[in-house]
C-alpha positions in Angstrom: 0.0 0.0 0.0 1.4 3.0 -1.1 -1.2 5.8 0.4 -3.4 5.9 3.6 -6.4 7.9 4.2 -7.7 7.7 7.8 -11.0 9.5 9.0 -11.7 9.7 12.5 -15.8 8.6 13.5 -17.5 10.9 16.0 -20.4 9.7 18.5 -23.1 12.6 18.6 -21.2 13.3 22.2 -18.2 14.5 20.8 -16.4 11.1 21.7 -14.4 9.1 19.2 -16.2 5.8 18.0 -13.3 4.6 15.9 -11.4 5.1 12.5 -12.0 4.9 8.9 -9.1 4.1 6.9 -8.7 3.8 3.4 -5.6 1.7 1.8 -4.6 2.5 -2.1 -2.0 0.7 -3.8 -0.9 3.7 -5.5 -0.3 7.2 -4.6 -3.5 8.7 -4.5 -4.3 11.9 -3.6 -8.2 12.3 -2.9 -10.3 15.0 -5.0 -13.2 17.2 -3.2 -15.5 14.0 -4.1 -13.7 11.5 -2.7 -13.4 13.5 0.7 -17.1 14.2 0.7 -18.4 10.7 0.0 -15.7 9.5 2.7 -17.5 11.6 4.9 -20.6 10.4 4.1 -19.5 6.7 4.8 -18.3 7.8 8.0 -21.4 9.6 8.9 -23.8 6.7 8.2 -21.1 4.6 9.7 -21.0 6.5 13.0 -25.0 6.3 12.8 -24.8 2.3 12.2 -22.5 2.0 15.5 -24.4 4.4 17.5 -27.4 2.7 17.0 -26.5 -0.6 16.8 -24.6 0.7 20.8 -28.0 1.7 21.7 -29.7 -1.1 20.8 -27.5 -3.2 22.7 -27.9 -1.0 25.7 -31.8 -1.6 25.3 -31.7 -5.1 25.1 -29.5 -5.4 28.4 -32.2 -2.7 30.1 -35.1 -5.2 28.7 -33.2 -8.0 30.0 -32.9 -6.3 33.4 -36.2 -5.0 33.5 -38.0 -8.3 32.7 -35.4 -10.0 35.3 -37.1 -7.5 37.8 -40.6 -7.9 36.5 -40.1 -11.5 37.3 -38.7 -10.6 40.8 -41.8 -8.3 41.4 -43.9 -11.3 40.2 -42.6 -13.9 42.4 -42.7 -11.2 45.6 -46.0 -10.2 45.2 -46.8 -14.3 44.5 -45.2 -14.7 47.9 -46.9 -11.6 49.6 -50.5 -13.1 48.3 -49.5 -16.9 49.9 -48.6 -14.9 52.9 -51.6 -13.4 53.5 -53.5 -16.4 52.7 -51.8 -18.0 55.1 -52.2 -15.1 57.5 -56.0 -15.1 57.0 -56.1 -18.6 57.3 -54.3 -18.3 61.1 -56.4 -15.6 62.1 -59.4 -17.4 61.0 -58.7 -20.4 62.8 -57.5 -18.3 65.9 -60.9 -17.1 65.9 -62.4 -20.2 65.9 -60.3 -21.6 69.0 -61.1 -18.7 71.1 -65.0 -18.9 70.2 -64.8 -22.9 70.9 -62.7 -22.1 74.2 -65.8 -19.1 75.0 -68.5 -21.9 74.0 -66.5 -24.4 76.1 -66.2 -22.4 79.2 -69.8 -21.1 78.9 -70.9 -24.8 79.0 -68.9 -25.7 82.1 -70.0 -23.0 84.3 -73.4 -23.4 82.9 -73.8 -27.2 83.7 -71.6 -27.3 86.4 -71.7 -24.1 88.6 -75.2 -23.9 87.7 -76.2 -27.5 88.6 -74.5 -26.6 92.2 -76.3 -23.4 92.6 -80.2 -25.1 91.3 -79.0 -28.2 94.4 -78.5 -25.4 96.6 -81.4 -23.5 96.3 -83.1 -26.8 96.5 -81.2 -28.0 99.7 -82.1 -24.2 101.2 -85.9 -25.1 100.6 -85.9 -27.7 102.0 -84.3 -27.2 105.1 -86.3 -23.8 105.0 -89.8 -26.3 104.7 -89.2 -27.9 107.6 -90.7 -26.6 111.5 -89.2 -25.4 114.1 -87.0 -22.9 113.1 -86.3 -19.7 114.9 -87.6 -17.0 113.1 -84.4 -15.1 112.4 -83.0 -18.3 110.8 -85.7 -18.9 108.6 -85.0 -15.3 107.3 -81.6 -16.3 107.0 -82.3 -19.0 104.8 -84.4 -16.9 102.6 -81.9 -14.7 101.9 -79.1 -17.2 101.3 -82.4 -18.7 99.2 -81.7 -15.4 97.8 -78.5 -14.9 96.9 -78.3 -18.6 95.3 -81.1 -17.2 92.7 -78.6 -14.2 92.0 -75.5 -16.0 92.0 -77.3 -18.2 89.3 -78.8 -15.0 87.3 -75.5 -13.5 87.4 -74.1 -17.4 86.2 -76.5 -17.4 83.1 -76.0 -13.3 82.0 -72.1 -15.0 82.0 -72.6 -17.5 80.1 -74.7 -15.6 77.7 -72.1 -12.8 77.6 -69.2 -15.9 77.0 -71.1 -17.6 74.5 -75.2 -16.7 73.6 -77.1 -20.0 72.8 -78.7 -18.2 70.1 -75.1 -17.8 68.0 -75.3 -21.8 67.8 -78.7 -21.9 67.1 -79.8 -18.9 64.7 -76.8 -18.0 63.5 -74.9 -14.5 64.2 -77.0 -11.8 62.5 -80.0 -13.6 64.2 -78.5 -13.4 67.5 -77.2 -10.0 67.0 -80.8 -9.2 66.5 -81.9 -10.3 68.7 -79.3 -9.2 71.4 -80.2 -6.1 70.4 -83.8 -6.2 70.9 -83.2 -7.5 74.4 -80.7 -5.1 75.2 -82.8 -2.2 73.8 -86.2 -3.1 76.1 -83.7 -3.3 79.3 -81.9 -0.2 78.8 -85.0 1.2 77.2 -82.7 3.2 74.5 
């Protein structure tokens, strides 16, 4: 090669993409033509690189961005499992303490109450019998008393604990009708 022409290529950002060189086997000196077409080359050149840089940048963001989508995917696949699981807990939390409520309401009914109602009874009957100072016959009338509230207070506990109604109608039903009695005892 007996002449070299070298063109430097220019990214849009003033920075140097590479260089266009030209080999002739003779000497060769380039006319006004030349030179322009050269540029021209280089120009669309420059424009090939650039874009074929930017589409390579692209394609690695799309990469990356659908390597996050999936991350985003699988987290909020994970979040929705979570609170499934979550509900799930809750729910059967709920259930446990309302079975514990309905258990402990049955106990104090059947038991405690079963002990006040023989009682009461027992109290009668001692109180039945004759020959009894008068002052202990009041007394027994108002431990007689006093089992009857004890028991009252026994049953508004096991309602508050657990209303039979819930089993039985069903929680707007009982809510209902929880109201109702509420509303003609408070009268509001």
């Amino acid at each position: 090669f007996r002449t070299v022409q070298a063109t430097p290529m220019f990214n849009h950002a003033g920075e140097i993409l590479g260089v266009l060189s030209t080999y002739f086997r003779a000497v060769h000196r380039p006319s006004p033509r030349d030179l322009r077409l050269t540029d021209l080359f280089v120009r669309v050149a420059t424009e090939l690189i650039e874009r074929k840089q930017t589409e390579e940048v692209l394609r690695r963001a799309y990469g990356e961005l659908t390597t996050i989508n999936a991350a985003l995917e699988q987290e909020i696949s994970e979040r929705k499992r979570s609170e499934t699981i979550r509900h799930q807990l809750f729910q059967q939390l709920v259930n446990a303490q309302e079975e514990e409520r309905q258990r402990i309401a049955r106990e104090l009914h059947d038991s405690l109450g079963q002990h006040l109602a023989t009682l009461h009874l027992g109290l009668k009957s001692i109180q039945d019998r004759d020959g009894f100072p008068l002052d202990v016959g009041e007394r027994i009338q108002q431990l007689r008393t006093l089992a009857l509230q004890i028991d009252d207070a026994v049953d508004r506990l096991v309602f508050d604990l657990h209303p039979p109604a819930l089993d039985d109608l069903g929680l707007e039903d009982a809510l209902q009708r929880h109201v109702h009695g509420w509303t003609e005892a408070s009268g509001i």
